[in-house]
XYZ file of N, CA, C and O in Angstrom:
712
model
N 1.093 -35.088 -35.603
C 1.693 -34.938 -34.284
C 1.394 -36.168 -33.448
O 0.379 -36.838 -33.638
N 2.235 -36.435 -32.581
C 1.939 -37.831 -31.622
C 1.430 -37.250 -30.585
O 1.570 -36.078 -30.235
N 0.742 -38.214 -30.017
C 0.333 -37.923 -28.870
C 0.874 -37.283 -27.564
O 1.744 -38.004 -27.074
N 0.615 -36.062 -26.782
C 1.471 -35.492 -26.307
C 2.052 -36.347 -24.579
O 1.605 -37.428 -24.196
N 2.578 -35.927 -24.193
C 2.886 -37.420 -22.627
C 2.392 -36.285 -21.471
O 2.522 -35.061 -21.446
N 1.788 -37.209 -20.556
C 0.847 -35.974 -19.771
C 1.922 -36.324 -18.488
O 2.273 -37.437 -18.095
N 2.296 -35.062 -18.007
C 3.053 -35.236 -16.879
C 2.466 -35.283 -15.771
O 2.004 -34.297 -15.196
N 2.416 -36.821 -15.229
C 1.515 -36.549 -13.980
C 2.452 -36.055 -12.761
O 2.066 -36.765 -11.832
N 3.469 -35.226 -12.269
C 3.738 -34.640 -11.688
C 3.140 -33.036 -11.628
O 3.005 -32.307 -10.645
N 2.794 -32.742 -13.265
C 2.686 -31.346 -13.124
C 0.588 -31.288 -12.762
O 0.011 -30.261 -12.403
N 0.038 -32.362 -12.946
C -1.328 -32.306 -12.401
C -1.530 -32.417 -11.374
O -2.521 -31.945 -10.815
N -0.198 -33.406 -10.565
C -0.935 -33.793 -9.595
C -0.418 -32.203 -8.015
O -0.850 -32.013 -6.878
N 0.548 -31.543 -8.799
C 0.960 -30.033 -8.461
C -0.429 -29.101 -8.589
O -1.069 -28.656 -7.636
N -0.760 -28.904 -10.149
C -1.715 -28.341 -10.468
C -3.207 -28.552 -9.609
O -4.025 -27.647 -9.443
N -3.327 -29.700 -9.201
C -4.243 -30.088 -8.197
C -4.293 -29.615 -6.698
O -5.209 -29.096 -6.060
N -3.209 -29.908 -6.397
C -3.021 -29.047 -4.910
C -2.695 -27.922 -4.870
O -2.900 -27.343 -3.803
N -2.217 -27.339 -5.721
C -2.722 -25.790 -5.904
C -4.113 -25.364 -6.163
O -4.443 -24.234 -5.803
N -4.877 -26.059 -6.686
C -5.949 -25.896 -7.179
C -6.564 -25.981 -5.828
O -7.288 -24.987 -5.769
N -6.680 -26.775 -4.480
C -7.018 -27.061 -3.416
C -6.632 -26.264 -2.840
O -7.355 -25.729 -1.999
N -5.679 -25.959 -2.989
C -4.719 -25.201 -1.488
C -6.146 -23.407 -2.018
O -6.801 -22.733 -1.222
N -6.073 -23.272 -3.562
C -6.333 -21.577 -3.320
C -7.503 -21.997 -3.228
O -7.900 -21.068 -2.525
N -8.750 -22.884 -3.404
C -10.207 -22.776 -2.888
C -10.220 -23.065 -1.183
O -11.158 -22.844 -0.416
N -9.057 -23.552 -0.900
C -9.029 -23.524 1.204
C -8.574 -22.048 1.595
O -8.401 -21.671 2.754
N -8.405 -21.269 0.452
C -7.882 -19.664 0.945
C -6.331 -20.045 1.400
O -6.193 -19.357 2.412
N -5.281 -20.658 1.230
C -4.345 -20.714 1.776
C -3.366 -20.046 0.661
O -2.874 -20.715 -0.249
N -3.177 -18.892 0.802
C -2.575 -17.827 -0.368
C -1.023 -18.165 -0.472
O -0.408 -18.169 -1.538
N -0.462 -18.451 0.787
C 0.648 -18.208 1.363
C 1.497 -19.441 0.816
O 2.633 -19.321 0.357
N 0.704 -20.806 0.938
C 1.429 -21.508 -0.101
C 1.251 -22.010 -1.613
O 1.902 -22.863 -2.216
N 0.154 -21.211 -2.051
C -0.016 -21.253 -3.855
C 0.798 -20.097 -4.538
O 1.318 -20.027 -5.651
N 0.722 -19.108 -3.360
C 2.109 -18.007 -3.888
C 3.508 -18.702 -3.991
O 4.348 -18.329 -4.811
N 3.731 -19.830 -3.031
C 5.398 -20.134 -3.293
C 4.944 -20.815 -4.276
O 5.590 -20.432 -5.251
N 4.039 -21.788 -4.673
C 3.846 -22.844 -5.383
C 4.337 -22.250 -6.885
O 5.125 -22.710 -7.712
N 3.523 -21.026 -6.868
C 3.583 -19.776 -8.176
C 5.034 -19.818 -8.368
O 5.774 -20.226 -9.262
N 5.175 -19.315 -7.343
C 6.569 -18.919 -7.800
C 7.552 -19.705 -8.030
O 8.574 -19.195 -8.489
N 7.519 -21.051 -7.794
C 8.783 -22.047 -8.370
C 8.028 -22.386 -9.674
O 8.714 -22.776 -10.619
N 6.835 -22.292 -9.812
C 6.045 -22.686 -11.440
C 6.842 -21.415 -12.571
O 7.201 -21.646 -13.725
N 6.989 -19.834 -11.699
C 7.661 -19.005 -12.744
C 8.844 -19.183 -13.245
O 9.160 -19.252 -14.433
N 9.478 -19.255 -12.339
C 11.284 -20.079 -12.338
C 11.189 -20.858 -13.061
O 12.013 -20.686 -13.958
N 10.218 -22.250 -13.298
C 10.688 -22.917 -14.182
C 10.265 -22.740 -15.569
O 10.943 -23.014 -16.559
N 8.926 -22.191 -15.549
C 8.168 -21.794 -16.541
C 8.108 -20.310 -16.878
O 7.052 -19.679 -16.829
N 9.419 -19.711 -17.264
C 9.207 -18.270 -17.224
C 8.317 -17.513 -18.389
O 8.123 -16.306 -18.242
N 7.785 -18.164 -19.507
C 7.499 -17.703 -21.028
C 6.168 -17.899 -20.538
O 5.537 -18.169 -21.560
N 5.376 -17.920 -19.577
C 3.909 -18.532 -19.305
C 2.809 -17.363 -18.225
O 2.301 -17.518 -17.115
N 2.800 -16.280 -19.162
C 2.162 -15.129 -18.595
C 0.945 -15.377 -17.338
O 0.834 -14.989 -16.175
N 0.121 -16.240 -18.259
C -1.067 -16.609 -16.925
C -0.475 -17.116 -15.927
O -1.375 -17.402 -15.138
N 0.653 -17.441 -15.425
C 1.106 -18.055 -14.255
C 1.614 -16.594 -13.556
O 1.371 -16.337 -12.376
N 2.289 -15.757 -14.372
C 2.779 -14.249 -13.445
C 1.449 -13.978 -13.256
O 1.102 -13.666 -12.117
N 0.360 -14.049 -14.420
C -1.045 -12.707 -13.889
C -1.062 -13.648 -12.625
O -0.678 -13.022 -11.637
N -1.388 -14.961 -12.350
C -2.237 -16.015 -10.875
C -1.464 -14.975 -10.058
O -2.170 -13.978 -9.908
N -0.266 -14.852 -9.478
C 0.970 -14.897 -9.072
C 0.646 -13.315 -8.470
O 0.434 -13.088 -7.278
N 0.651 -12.571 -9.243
C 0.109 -10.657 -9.356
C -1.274 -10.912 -8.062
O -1.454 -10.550 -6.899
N -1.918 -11.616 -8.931
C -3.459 -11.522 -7.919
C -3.723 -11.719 -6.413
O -4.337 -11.098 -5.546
N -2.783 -13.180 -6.495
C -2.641 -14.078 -5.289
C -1.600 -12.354 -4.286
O -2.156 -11.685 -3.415
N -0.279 -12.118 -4.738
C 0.274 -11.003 -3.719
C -0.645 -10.148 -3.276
O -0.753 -9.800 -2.100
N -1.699 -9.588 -4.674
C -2.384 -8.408 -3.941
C -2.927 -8.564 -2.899
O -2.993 -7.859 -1.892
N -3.603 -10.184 -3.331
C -4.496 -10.453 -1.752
C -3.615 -10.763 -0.421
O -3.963 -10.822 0.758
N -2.347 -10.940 -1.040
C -1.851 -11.544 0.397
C -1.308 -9.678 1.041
O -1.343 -9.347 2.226
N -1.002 -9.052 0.248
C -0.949 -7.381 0.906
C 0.504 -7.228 0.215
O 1.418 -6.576 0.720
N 0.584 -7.907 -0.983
C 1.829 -7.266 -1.472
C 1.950 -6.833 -2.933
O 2.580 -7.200 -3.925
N 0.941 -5.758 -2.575
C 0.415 -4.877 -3.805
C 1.695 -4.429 -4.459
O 1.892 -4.939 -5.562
N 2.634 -3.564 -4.013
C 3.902 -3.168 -5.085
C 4.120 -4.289 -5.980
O 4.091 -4.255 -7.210
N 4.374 -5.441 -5.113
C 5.713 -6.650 -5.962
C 4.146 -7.086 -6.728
O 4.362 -8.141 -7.326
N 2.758 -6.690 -6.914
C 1.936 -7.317 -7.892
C 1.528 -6.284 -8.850
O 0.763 -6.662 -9.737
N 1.915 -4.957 -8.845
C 1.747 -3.766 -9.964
C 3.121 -4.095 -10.731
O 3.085 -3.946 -11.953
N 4.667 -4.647 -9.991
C 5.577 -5.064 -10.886
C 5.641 -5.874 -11.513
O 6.376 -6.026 -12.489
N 4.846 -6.590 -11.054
C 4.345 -8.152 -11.957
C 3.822 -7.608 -13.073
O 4.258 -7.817 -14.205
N 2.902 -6.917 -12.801
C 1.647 -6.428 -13.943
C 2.092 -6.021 -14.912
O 1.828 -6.547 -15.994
N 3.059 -4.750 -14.772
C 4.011 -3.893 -15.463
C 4.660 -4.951 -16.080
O 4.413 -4.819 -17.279
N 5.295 -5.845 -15.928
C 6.642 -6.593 -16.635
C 6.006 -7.662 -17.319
O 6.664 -8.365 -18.086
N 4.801 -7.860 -17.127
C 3.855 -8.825 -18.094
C 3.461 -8.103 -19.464
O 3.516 -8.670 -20.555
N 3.004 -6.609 -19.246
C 2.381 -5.576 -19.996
C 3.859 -5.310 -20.875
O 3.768 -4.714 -21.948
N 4.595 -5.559 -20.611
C 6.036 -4.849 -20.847
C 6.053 -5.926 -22.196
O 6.110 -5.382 -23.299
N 6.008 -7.320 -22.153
C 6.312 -8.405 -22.729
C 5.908 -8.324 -24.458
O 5.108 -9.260 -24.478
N 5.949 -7.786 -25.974
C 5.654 -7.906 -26.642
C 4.720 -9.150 -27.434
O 4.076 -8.989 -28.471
N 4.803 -10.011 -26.897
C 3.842 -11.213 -27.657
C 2.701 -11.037 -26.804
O 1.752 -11.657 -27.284
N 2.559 -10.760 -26.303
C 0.803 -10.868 -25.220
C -0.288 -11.228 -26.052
O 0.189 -11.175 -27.186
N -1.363 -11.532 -26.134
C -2.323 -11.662 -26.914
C -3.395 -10.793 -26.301
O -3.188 -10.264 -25.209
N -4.535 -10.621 -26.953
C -5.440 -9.558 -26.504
C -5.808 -9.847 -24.806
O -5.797 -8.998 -23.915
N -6.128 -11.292 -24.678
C -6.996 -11.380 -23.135
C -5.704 -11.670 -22.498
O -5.835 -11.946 -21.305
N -4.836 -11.685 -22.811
C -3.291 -11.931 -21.540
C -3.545 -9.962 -21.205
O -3.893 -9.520 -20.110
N -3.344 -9.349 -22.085
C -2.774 -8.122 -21.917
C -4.059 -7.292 -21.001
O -3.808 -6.501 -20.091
N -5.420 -7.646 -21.441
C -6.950 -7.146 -21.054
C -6.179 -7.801 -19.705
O -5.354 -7.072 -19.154
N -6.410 -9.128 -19.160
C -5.899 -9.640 -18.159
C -4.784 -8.542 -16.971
O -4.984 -8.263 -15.788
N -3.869 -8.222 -17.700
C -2.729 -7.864 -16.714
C -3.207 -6.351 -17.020
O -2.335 -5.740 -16.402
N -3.761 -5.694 -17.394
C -4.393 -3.895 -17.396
C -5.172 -3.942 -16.274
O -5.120 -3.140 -15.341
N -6.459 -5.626 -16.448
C -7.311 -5.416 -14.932
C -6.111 -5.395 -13.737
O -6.045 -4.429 -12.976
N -5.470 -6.166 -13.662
C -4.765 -6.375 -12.394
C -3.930 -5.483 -11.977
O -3.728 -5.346 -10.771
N -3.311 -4.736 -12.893
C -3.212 -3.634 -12.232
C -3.681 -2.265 -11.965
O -3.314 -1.383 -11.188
N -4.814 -2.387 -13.047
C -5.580 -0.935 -12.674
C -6.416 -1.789 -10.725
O -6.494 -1.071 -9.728
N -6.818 -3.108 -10.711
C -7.347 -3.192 -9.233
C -5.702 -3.283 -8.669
O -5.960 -3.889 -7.630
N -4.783 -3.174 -8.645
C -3.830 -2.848 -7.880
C -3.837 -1.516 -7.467
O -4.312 -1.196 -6.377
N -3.339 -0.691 -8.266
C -3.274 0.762 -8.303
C -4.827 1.461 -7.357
O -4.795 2.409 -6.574
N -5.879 0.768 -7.690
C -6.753 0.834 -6.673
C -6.872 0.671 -5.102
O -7.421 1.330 -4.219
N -5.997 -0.681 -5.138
C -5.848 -1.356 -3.425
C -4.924 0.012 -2.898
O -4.894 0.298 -1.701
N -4.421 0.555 -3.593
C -3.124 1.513 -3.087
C -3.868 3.009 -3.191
O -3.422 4.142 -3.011
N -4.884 2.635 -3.472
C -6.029 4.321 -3.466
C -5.167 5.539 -4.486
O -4.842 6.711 -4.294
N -5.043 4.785 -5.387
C -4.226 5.510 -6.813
C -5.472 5.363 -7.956
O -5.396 4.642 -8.950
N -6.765 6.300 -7.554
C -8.127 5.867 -8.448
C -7.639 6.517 -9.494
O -7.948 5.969 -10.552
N -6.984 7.492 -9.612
C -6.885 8.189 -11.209
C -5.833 7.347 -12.259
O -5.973 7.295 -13.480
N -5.129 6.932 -11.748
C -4.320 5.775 -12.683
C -4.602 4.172 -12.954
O -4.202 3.359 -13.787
N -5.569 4.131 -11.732
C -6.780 2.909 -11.672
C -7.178 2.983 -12.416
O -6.893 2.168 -13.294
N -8.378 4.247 -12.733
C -9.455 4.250 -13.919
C -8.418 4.399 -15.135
O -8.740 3.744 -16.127
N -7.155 5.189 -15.247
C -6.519 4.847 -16.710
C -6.392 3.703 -17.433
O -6.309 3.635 -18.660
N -6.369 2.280 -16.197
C -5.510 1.271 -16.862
C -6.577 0.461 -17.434
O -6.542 -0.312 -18.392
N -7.843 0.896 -16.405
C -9.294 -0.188 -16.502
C -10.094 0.878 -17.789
O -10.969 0.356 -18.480
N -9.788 2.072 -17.979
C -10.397 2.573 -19.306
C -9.428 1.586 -20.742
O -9.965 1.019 -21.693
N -8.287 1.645 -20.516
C -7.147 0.851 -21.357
C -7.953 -0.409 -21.457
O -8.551 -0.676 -22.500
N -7.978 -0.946 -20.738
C -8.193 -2.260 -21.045
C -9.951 -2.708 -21.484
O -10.117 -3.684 -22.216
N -11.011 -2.020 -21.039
C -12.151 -1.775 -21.569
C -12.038 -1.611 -23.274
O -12.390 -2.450 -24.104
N -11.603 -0.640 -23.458
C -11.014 -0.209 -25.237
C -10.885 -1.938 -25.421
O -11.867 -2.650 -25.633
N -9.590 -2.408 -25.306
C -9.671 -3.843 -25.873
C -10.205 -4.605 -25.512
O -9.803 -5.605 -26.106
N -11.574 -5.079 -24.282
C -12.254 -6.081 -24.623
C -13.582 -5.138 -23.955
O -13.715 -5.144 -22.731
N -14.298 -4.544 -24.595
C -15.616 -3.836 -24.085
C -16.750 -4.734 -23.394
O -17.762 -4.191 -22.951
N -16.615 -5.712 -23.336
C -17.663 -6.810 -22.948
C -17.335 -7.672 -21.593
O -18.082 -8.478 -21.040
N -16.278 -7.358 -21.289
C -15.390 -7.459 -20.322
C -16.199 -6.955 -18.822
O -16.269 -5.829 -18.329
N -16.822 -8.414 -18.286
C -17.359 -8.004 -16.659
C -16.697 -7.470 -16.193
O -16.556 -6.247 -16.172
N -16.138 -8.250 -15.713
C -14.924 -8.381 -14.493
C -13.927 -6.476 -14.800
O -13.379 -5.797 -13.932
N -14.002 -6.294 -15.692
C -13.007 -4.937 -16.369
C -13.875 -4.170 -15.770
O -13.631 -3.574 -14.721
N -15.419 -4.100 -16.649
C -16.134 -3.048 -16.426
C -16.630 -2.511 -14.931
O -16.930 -1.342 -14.690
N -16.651 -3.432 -14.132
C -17.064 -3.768 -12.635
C -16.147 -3.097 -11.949
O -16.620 -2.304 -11.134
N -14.759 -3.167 -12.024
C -13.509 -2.594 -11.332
C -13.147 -1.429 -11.639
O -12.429 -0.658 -11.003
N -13.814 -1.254 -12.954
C -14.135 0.196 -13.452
C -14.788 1.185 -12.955
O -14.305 2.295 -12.733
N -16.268 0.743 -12.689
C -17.507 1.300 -12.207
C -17.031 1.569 -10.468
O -17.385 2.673 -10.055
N -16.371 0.790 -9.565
C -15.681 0.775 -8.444
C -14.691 1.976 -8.615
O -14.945 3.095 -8.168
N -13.635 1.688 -9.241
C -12.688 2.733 -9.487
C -13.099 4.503 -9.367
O -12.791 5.406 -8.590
N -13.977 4.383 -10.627
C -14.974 5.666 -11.036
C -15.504 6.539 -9.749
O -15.371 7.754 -9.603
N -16.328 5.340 -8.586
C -16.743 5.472 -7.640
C -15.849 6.235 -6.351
O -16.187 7.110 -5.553
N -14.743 5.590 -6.513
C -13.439 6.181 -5.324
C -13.055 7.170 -6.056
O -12.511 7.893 -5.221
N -12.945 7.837 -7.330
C -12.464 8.695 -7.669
C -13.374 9.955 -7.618
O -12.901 11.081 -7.768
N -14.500 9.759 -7.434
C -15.925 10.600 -7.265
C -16.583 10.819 -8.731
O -17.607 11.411 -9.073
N -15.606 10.117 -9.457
C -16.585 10.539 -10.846
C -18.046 9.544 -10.732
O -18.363 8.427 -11.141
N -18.667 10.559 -9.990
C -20.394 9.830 -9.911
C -20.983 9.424 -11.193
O -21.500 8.312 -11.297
N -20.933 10.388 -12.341
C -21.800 10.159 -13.838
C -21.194 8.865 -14.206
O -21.689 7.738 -14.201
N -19.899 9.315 -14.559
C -19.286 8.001 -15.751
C -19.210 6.766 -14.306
O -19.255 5.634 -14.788
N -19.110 6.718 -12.721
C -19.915 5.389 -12.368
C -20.734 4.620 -12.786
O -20.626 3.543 -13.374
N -21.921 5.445 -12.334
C -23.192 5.427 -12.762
C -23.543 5.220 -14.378
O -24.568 4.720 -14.842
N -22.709 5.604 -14.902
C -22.993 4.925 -16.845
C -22.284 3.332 -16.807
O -22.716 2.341 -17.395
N -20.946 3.427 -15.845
C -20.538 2.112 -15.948
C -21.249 1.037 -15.191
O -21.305 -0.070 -15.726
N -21.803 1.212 -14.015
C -22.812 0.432 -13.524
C -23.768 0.001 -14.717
O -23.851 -1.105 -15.250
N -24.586 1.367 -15.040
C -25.814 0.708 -16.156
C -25.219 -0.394 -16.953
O -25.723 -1.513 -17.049
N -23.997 0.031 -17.579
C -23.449 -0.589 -19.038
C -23.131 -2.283 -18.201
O -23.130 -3.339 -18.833
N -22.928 -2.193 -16.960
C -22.663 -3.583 -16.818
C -23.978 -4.472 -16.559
O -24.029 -5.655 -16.896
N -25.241 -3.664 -15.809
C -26.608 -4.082 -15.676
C -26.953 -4.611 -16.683
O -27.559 -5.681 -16.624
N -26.726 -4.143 -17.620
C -27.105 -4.646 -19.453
C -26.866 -6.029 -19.669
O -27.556 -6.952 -20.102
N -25.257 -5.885 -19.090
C -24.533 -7.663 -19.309
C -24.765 -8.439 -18.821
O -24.907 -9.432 -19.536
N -24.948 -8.613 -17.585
C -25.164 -9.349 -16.358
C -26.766 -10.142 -16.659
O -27.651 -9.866 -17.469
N -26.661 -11.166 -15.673
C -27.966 -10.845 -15.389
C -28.392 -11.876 -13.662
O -27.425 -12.568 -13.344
N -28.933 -11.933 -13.217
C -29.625 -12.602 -12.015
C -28.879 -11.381 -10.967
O -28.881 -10.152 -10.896
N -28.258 -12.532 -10.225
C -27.177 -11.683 -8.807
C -26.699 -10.780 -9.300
O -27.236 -9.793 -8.798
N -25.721 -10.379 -10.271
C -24.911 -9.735 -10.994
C -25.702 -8.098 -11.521
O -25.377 -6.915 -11.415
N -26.898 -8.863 -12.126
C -27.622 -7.499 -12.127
C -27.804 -6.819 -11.015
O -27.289 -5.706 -10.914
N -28.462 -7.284 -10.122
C -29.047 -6.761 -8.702
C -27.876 -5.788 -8.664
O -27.874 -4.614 -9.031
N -26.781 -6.578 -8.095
C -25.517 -5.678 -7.623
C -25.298 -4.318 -8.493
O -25.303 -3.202 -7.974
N -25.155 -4.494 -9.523
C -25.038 -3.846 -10.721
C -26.275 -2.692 -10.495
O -26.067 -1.754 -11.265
N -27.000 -2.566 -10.008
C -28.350 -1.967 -9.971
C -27.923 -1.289 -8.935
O -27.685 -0.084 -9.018
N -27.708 -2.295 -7.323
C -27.864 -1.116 -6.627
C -26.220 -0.577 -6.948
O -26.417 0.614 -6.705
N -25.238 -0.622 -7.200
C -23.940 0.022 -7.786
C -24.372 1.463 -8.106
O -24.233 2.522 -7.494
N -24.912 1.154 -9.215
C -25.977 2.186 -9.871
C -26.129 3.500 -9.033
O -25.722 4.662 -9.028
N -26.981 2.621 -8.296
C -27.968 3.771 -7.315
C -26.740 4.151 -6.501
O -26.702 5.379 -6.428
N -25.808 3.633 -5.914
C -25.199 4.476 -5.211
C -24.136 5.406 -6.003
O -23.576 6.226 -5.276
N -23.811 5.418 -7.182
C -23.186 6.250 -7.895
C -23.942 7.578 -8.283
O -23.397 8.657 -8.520
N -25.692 7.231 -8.313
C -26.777 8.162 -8.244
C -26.668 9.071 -6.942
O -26.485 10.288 -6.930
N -26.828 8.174 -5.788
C -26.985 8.673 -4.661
C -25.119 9.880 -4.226
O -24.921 10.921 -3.599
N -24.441 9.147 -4.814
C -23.284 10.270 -4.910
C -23.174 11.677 -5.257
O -22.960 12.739 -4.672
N -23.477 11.141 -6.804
C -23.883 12.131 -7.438
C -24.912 13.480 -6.940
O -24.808 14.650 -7.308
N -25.900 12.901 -6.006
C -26.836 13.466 -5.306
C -26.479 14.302 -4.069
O -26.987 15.378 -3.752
N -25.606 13.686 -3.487
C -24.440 14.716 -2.552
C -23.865 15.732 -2.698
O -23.994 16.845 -2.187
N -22.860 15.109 -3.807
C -22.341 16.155 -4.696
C -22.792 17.637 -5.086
O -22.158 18.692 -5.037
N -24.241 17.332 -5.532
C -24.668 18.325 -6.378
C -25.231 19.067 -5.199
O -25.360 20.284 -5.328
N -25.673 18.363 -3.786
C -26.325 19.311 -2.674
C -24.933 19.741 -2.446
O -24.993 20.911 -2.826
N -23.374 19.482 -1.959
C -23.001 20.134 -1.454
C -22.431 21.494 -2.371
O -21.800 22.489 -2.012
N -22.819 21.173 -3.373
C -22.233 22.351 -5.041
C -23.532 23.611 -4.508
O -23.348 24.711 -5.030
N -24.637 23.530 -3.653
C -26.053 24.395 -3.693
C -26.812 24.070 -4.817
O -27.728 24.850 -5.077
N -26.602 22.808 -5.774
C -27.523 22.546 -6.860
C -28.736 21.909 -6.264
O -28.819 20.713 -6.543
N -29.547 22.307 -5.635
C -30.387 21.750 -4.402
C -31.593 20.791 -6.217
O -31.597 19.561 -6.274
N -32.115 21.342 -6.962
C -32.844 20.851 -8.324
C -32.137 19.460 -9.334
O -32.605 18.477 -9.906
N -30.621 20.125 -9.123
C -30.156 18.830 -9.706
C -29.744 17.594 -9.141
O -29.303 16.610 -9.734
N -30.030 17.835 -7.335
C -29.598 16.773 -6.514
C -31.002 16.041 -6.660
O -31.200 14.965 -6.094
């Protein structure tokens, strides 16, 4: 193969996008996205950026349709598809839809179990849905992975899926198992 020709138009793009989303300026790496999809439509990681960037900007629907029509796509490879399950099980979340949240983030756990970022949005999910136990197992299971900051968090996560759980069971009259 010859050497490939590096387009310095598309770095020196890739660069100020790269700037524009560490200045937080969502509003123009989303258009940026979106003339990159138009031209580049076969290039999944550019819809997942694209999905993420709407949710944050508050346009959760048009980023669960993203998600969906990425998931939809037959060639995906394992971490494209792990990829677009997180984004929209934390979509379906932003929209306080925890029971189809935790479906998509249990889905996508199955294919990459080692998966922070999955398991974390999981353990969150779990949390809004009140399932205190399986929180609280997903917290531990991520304490395991982690470690420094990540643990901590992961720890107290933990405890407050404990401390739920602990509510719970006082307002059930399980006064022994709280």
């Amino acid at each position: 193969l010859g050497p490939r020709k590096v387009d310095g138009d598309a770095l020196e793009r890739r660069s100020r996008v790269l700037y524009e989303l560490a200045e937080g300026d969502h509003d123009n790496v989303g258009a940026e996205l979106e003339e990159v999809c138009e031209a580049e439509p076969g290039d999944p990681s550019v819809f997942l950026a694209l999905a993420a960037i709407d949710r944050q900007r508050g346009r959760v629907e048009r980023a669960k349709a993203i998600h969906r029509t990425v998931l939809a796509a037959a060639d995906l490879d394992s971490e494209q598809r792990v990829a677009a399950l997180l984004g929209l099980g934390r979509d379906l979340l932003a929209q306080g839809n925890e029971r189809a949240a935790v479906g998509a983030l249990v889905r996508a756990i199955s294919l990459a179990p080692r998966s922070v970022a999955t398991l974390e949005s999981l353990a969150k999910a779990l949390e809004q849905a009140g399932a205190w136990e399986r929180a609280a197992a997903a917290w531990e299971r991520l304490e395991k992975q982690v470690d420094g900051r990540r643990s901590r968090e992961a720890r107290v996560g933990r405890g407050h899926a404990l401390a739920g759980q602990a509510l719970y069971a006082l307002d059930d009259g399980e006064d022994r198992k709280a």
